[in-house]
Tab-separated table of C-alpha atoms and ligand atoms in Angstrom:
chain	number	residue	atom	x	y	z
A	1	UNK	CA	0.000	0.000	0.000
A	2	UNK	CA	1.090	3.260	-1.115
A	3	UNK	CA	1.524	5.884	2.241
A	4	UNK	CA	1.318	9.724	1.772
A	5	UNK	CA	4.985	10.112	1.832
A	6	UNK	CA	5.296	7.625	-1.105
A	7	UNK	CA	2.703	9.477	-2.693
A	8	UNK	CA	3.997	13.093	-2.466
A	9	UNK	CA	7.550	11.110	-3.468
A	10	UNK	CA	6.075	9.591	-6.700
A	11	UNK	CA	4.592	13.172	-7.182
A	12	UNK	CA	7.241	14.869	-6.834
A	13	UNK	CA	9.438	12.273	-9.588
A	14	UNK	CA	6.915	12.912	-11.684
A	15	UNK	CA	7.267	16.870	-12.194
A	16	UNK	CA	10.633	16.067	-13.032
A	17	UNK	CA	9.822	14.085	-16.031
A	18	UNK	CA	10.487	16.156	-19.245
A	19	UNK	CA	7.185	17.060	-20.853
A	20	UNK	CA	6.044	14.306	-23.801
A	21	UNK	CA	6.031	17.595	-26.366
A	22	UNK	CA	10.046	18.401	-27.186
A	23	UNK	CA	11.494	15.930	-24.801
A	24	UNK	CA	14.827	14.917	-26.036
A	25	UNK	CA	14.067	11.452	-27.783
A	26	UNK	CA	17.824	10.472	-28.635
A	27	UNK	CA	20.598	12.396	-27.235
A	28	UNK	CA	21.958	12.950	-30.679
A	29	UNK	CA	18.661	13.926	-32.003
A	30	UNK	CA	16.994	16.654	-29.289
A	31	UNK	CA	13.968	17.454	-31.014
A	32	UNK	CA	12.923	14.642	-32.771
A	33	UNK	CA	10.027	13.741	-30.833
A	34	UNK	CA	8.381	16.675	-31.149
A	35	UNK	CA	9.190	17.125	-35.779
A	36	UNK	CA	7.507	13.614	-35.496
A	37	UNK	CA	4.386	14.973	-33.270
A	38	UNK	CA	4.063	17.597	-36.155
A	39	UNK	CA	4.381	15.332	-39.186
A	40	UNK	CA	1.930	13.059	-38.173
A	41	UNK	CA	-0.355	15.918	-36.612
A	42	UNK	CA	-0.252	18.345	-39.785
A	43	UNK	CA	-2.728	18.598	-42.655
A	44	UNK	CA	-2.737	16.308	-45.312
A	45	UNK	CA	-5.487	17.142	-47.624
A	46	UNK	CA	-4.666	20.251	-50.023
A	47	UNK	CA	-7.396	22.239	-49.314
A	48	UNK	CA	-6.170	25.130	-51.320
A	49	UNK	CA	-6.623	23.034	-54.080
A	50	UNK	CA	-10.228	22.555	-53.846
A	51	UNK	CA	-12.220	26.156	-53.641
A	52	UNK	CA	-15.792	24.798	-53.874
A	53	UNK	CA	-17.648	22.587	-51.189
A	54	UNK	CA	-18.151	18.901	-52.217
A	55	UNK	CA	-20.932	17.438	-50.434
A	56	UNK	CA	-20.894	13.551	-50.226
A	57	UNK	CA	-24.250	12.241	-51.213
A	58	UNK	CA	-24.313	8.813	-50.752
A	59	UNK	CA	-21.205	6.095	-49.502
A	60	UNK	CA	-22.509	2.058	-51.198
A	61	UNK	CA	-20.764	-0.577	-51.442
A	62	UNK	CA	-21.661	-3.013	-54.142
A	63	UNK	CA	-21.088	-6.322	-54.963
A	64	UNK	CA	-20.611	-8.518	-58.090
A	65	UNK	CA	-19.662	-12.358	-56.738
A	66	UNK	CA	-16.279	-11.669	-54.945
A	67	UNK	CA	-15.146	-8.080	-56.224
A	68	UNK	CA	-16.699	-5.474	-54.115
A	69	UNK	CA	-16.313	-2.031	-54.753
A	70	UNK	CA	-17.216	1.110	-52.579
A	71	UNK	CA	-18.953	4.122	-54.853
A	72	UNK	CA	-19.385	7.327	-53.259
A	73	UNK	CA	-21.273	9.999	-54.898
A	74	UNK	CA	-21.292	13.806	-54.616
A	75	UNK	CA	-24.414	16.075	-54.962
A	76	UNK	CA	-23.691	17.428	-58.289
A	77	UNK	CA	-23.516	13.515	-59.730
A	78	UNK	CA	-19.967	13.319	-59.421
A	79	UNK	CA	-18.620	9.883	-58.642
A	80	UNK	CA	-15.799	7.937	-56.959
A	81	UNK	CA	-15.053	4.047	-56.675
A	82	UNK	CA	-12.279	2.325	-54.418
A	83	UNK	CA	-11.977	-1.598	-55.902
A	84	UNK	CA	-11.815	-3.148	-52.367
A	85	UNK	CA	-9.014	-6.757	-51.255
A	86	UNK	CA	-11.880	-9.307	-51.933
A	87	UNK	CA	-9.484	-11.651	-50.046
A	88	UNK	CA	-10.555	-9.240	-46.828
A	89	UNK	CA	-13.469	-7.852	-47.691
A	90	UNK	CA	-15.419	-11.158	-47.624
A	91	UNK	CA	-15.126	-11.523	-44.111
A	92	UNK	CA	-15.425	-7.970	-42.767
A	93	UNK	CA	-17.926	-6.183	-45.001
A	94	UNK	CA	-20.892	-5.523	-42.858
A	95	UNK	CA	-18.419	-3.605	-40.778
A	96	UNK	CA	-18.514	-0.776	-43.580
A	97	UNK	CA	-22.581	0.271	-43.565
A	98	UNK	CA	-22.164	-1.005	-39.536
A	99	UNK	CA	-19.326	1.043	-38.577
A	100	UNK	CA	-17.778	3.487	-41.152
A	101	UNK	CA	-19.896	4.775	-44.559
A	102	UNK	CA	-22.937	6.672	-42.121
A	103	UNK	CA	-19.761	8.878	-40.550
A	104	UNK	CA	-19.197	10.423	-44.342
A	105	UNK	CA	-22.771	10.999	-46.064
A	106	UNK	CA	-23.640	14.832	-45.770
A	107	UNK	CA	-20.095	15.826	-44.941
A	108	UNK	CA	-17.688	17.856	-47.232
A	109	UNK	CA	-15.553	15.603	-48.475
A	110	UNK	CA	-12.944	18.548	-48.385
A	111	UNK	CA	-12.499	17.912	-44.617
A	112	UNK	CA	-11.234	14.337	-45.653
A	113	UNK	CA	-8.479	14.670	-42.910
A	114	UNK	CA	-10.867	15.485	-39.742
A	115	UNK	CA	-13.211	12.820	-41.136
A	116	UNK	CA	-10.801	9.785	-40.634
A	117	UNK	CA	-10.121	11.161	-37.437
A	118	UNK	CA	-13.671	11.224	-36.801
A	119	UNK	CA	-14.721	7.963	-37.823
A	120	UNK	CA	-12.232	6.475	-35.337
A	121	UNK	CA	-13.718	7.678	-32.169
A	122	UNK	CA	-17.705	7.885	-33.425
A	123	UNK	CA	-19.911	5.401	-31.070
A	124	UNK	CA	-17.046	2.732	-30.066
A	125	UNK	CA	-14.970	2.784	-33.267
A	126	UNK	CA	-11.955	2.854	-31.825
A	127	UNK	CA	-12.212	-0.659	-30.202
A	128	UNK	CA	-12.333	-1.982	-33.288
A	129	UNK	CA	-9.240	-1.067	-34.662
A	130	UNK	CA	-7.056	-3.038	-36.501
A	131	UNK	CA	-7.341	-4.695	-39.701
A	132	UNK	CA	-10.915	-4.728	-40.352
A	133	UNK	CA	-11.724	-1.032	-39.301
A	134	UNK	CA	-8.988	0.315	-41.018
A	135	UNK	CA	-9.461	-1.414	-44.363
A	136	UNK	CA	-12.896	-0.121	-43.906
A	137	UNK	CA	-11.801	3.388	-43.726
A	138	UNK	CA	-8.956	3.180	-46.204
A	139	UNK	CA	-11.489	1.646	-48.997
A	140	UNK	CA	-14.273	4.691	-48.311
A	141	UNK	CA	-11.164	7.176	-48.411
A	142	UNK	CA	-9.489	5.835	-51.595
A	143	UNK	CA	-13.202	6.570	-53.024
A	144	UNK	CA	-13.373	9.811	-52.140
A	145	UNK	CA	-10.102	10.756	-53.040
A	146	UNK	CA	-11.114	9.347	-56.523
A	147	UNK	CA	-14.306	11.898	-56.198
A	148	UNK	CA	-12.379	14.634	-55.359
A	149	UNK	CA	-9.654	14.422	-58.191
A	150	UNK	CA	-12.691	13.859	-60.457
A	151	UNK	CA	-13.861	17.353	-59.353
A	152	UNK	CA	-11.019	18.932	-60.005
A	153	UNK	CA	-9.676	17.001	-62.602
A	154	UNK	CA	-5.821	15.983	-60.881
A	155	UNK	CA	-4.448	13.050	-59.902
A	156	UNK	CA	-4.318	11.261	-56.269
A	157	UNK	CA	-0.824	12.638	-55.492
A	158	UNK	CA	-1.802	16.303	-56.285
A	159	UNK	CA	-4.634	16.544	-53.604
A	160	UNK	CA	-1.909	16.016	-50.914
A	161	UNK	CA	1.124	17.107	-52.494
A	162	UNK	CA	3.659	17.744	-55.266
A	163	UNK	CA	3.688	15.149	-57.931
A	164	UNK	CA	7.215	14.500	-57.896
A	165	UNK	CA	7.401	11.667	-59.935
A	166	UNK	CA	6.040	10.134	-62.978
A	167	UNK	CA	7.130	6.443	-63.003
A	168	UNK	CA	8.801	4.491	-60.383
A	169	UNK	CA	10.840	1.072	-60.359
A	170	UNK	CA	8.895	-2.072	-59.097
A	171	UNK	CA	9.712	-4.808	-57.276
A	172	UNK	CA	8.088	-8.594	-57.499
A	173	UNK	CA	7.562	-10.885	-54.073
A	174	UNK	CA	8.359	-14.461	-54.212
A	175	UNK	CA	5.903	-16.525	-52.066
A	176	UNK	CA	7.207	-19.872	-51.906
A	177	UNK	CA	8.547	-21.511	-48.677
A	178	UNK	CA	8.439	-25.388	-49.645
A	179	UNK	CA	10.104	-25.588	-52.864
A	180	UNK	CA	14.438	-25.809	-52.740
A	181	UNK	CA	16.406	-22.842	-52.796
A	182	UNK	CA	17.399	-23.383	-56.569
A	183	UNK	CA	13.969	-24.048	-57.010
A	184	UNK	CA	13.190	-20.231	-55.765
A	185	UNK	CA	16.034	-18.772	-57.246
A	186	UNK	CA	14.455	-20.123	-60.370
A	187	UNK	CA	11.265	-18.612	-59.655
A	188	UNK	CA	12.943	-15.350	-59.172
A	189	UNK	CA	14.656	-15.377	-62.534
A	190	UNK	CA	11.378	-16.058	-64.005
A	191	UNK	CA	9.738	-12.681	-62.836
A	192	UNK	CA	12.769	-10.535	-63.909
A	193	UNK	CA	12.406	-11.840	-66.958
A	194	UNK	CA	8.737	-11.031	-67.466
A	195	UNK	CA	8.567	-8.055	-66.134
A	196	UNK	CA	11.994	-6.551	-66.120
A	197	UNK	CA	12.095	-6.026	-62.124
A	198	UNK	CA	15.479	-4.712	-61.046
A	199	UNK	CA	14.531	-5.654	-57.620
A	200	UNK	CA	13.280	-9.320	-56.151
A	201	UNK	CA	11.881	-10.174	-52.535
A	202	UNK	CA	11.365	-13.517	-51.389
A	203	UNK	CA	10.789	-15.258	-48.281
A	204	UNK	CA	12.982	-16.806	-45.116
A	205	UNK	CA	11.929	-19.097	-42.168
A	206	UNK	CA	8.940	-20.731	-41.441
A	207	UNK	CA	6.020	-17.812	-41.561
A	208	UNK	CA	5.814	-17.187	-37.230
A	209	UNK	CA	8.503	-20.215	-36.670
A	210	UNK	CA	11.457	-21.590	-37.880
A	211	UNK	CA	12.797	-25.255	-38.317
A	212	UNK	CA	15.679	-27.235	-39.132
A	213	UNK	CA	14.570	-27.850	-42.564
A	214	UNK	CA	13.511	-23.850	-43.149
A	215	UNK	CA	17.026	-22.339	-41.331
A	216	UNK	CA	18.809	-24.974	-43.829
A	217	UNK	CA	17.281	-23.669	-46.749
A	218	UNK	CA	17.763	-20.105	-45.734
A	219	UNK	CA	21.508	-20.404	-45.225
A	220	UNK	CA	21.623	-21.649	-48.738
A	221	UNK	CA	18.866	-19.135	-50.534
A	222	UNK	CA	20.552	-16.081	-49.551
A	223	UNK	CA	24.141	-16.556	-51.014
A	224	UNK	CA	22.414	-18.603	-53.838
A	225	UNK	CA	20.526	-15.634	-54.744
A	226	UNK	CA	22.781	-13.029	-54.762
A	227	UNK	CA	25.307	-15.465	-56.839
A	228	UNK	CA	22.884	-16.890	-59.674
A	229	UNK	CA	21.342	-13.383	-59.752
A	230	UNK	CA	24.056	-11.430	-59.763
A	231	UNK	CA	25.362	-7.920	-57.824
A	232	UNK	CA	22.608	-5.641	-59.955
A	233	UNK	CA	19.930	-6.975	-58.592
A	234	UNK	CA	18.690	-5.470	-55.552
A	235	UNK	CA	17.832	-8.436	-53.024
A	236	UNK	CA	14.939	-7.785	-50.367
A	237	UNK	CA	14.210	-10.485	-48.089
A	238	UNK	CA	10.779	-11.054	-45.668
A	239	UNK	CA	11.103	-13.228	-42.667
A	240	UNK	CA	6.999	-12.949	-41.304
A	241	UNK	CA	8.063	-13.064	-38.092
A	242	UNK	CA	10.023	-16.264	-38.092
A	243	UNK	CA	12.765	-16.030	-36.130
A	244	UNK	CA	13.960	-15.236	-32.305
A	245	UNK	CA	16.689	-12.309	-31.636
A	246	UNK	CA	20.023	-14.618	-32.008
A	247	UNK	CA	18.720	-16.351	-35.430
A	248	UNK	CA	17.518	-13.500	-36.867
A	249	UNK	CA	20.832	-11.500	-36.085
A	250	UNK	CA	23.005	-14.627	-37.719
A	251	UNK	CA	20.780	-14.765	-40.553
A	252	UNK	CA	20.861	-10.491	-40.597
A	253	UNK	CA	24.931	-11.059	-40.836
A	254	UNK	CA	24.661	-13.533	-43.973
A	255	UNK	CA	22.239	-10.840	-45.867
A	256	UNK	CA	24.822	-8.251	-45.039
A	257	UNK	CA	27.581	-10.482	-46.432
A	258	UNK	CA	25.469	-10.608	-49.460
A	259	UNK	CA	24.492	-7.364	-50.086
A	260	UNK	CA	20.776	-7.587	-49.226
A	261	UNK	CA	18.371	-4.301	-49.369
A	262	UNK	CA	16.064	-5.412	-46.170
A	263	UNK	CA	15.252	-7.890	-43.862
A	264	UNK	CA	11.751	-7.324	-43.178
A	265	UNK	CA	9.623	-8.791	-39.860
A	266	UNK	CA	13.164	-10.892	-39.056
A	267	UNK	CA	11.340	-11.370	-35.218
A	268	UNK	CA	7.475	-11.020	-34.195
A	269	UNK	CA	5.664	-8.394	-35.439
A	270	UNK	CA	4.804	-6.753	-32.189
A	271	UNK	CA	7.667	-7.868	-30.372
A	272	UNK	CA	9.153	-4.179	-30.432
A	273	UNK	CA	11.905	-4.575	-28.477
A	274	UNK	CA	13.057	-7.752	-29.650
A	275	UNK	CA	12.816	-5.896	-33.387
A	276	UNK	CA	14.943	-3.097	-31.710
A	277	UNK	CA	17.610	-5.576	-30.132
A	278	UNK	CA	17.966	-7.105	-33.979
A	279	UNK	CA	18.162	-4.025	-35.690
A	280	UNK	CA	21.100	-2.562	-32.884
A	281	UNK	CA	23.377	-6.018	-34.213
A	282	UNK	CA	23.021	-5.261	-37.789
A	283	UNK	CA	24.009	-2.724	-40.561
A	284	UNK	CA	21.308	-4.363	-42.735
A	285	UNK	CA	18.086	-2.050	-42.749
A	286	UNK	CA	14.810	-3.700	-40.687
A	287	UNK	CA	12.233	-3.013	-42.304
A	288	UNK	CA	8.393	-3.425	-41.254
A	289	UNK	CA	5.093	-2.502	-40.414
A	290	UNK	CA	2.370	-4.134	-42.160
A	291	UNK	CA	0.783	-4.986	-38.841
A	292	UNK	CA	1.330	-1.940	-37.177
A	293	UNK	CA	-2.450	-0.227	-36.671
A	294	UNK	CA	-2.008	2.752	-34.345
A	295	UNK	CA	0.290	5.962	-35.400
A	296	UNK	CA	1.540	6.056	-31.810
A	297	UNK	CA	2.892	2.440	-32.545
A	298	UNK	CA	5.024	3.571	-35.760
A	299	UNK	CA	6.099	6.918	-33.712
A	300	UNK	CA	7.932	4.759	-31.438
A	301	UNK	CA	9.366	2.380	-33.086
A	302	UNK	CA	10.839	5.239	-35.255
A	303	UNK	CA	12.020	7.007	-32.678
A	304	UNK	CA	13.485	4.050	-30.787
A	305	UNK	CA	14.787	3.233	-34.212
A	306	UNK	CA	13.702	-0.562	-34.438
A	307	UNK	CA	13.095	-0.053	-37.971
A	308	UNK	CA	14.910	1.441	-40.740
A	309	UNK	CA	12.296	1.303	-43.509
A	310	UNK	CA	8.904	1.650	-42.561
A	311	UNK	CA	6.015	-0.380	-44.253
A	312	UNK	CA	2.476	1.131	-43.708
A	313	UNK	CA	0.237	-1.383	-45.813
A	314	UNK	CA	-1.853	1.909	-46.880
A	315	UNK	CA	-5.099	-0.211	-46.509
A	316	UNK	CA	-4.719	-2.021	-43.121
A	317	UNK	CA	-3.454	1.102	-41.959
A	318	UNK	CA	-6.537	3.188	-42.620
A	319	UNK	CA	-5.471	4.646	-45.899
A	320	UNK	CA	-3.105	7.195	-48.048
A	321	UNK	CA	-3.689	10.060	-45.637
A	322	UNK	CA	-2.661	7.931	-42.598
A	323	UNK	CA	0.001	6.899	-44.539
A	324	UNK	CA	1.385	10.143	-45.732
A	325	UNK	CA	1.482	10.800	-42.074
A	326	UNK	CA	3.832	8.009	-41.267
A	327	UNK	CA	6.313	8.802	-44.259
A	328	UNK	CA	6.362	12.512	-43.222
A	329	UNK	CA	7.464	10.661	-39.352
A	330	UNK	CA	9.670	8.822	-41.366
A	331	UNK	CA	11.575	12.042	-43.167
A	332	UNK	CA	11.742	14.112	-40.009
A	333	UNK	CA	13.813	10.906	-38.971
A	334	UNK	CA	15.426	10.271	-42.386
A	335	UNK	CA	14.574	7.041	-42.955
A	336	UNK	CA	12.694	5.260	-45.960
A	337	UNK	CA	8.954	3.963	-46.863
A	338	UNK	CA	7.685	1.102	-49.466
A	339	UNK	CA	4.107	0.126	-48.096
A	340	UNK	CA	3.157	-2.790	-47.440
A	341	UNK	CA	1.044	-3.789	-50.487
A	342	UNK	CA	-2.201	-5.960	-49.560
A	343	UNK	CA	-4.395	-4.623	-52.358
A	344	UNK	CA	-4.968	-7.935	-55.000
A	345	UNK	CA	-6.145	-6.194	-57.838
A	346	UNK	CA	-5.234	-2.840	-57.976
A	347	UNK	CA	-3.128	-2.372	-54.864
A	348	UNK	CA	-0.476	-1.591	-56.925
A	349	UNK	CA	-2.167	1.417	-58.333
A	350	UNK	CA	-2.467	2.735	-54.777
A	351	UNK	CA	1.256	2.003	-53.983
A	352	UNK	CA	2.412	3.779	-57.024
A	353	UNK	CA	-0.065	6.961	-56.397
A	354	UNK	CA	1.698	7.067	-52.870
A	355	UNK	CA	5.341	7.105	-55.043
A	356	UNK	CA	4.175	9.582	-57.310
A	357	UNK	CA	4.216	12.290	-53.833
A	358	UNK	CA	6.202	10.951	-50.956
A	359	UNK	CA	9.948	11.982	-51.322
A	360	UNK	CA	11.329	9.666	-49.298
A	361	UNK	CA	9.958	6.700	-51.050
A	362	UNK	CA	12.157	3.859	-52.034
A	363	UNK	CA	12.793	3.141	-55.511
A	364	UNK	CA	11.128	0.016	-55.943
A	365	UNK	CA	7.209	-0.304	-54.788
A	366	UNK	CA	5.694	-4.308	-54.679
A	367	UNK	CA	4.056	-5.317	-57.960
A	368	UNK	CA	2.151	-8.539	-58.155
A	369	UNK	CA	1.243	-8.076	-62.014
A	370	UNK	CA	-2.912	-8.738	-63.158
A	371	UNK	CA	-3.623	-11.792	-61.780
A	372	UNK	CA	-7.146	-10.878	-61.483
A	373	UNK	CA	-7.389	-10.194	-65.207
A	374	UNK	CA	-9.607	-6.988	-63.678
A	375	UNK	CA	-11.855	-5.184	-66.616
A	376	UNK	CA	-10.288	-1.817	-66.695
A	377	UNK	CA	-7.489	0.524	-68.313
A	378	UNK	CA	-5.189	3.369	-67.452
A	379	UNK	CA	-6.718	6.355	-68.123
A	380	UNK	CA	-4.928	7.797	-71.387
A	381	UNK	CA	-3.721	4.495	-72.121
A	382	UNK	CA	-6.420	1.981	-73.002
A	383	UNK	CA	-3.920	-0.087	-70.956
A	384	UNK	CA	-3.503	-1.854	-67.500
A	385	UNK	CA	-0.663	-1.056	-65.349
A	386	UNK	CA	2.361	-2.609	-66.874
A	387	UNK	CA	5.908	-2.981	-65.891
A	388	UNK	CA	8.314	-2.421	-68.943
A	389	UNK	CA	12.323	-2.806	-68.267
A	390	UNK	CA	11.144	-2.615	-64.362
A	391	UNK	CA	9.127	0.771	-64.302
A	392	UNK	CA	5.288	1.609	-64.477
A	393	UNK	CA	4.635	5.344	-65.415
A	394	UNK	CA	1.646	6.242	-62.177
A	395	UNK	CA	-1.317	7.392	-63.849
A	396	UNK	CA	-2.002	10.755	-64.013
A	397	UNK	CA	-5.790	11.049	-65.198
A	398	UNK	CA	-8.233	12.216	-62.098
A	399	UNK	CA	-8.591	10.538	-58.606
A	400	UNK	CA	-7.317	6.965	-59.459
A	401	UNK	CA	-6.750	7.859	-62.758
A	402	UNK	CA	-7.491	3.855	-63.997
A	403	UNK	CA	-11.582	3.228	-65.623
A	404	UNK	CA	-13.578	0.180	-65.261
A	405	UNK	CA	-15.324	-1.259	-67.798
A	406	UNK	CA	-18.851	0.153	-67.667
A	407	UNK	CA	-20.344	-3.156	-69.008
A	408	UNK	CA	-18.526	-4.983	-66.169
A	409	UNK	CA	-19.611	-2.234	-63.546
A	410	UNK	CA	-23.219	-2.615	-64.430
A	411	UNK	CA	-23.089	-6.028	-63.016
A	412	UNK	CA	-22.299	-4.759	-59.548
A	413	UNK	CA	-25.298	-4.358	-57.023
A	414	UNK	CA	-25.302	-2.405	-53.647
A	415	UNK	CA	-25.572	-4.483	-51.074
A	416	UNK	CA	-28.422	-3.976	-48.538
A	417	UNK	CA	-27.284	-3.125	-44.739
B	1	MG	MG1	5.780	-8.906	-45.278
């Protein structure tokens, strides 16, 4: 039991705490904290951009067999459509007329920033978040930022920033853990050669364990890679959590030996200090944050410098505002971003969008290709997104800038709360 003189002790420690706003985060780097407090605090949206009100009408999300697709419409008839990850949607969607589309209808979509910030904390939001609620948000967002480059005719990158670039490298992600590490390697060569990728990722461990049999292969993938491969290819590796701190720091030496770009989620996800303790033992960058959901979350382990590159998946994380938020943490720190990408279908699109206006994005964003054989073009192209010699140019028609077949769209009916 705590006494008065305890207490008035504990008190009294406390006053001398520095204050959370300013405090000296790293003794090298005094005012850290608080540039990161402002980055992910400051507006997002380019309201000067966008002179008249636009009301949102109506928020509906429709449905065609698996694809669903959130449609948001303005007053004046304009529209907006966010293709949602059928692979999540299927088991979440009556979280979006439960939870999140009521917050937007009557609002002006011009206050897009306050919005998402207001959809978290209306009823009990906020005890939802995570994956679910967030992809929620981040496919009625990507909607209305498709409405609101519509109305003003300019690409996704312009409503929050400079367009500051026009095409950007891509890399491709190897899935396979069973097959041999010649097998992969194999695999590997295969996608450069389609697609002309000057950048590979593939996989280590076990996916949340390691064996024998996986810590075998991976001490034979890595300098196999780099070898058969070659020293211009840039080598990303992604460990989903597999290993503990003194495996993934042996493993971290052989990628340095080799020349690798990242080892990404080398411990468990949310084991932050174990991610911390890896990243102190190696030169190799750490890169994650696919399964990071709060801001708060990526704020420290910036500033306690667990990661190096910093992997918002910009729809479990709520979206491209939320997201521009953590890059901007991420430059007041000087470190890197290459989202997470999550979206099947047209995540890419959003990936490349994010390129096209955050400065400190790497060079290579994750391309899976059309697997999905999805009805629609590049707007100004009659095209799909395409990688030639390892580069997409990022559309630059309005919102999205990509158009769905309207035959194929007509198909797609709302679907009833
Ligand atoms: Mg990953």
């Amino acid at each position: 039991m705590i006494n008065r003189r305890d207490l008035l002790k504990l008190t009294a420690a406390s006053a001398l705490l520095p204050p959370i706003v300013g405090r000296a985060a790293t003794a090298d780097e005094p005012d850290l904290r608080e540039r990161l407090l402002v980055a992910q605090a400051s507006p997002v949206l380019r309201r000067d951009r966008l002179p008249e009100p636009i009301v949102i009408e109506s928020v509906e999300l429709l449905r065609h067999g698996e694809q669903f697709f959130v449609r948001v419409r303005s007053s004046d008839g304009t529209e907006g459509l966010a293709l949602t990850n059928k692979r999540v949607i299927r088991s979440i969607y009556p979280m979006l007329p439960a939870l999140v589309m009521p917050h937007f209808v009557g609002k002006d979509a011009r206050d897009l920033d306050k919005l998402i910030e207001g959809v978290f904390v209306r009823g009990h939001n906020y005890k939802w978040q995570g994956l679910g609620f967030w992809s929620c948000v981040a496919w009625v967002e990507f909607a209305l930022l498709d409405l609101i480059g519509n109305h003003v005719d300019a690409p996704l990158g312009e409503l929050v920033g400079d367009r500051i670039r026009d095409r950007s490298g891509i890399y491709y992600a190897n899935g396979d853990r069973e097959s041999s590490a010649g097998a992969v390697v194999d695999q590997l060569e295969e996608l450069i050669d389609i697609s002309g990728a000057k950048a590979v990722k593939f996989k280590l461990g076990a996916r949340m364990r390691y064996t024998d049999a996986s810590t075998k292969r991976d001490f034979e993938l890595i300098p196999l890679a780099r070898k058969r491969l070659g020293d211009d290819v840039t080598l990303f590796t992604d460990a989903n959590s597999s290993f503990d701190v003194p495996l993934a720091i042996r493993i971290g030496q052989q990628l340095e030996a080799h020349g690798y770009g990242f080892f990404e989620e080398p411990v468990q996800f949310d084991h932050y200090d174990e991610t911390r303790a890896v990243a102190e033992a190696l030169e190799v960058p750490v890169a994650g944050g696919e399964q990071v959901y709060g801001m708060r979350r990526f704020q420290w382990l910036i500033e306690n410098e667990a990661l190096q590159i910093l992997q918002p998946d910009l729809l479990f994380f709520g979206g491209f505002v939320r997201s521009i938020r953590v890059a901007r943490m991420a430059e007041a720190a000087g470190l890197k971003v290459v989202p997470h990408m999550s979206g099947f279908g047209l995540g890419s699109l959003h990936v490349l969008h994010y390129a096209s206006v955050v400065p400190n994005s790497m060079p290579y964003q994750e391309f899976k290709g059309d697997k999905d054989g999805l009805p629609y073009e590049v707007i100004g192209t009659g095209k799909p997104l395409q990688s030639i010699d390892g580069e997409i140019d990022i559309p630059s028609g309005p919102g999205l800038g990509v158009r769905f077949d309207p035959d194929y769209m007509r198909r797609f009916k709302p679907v009833e709360p």
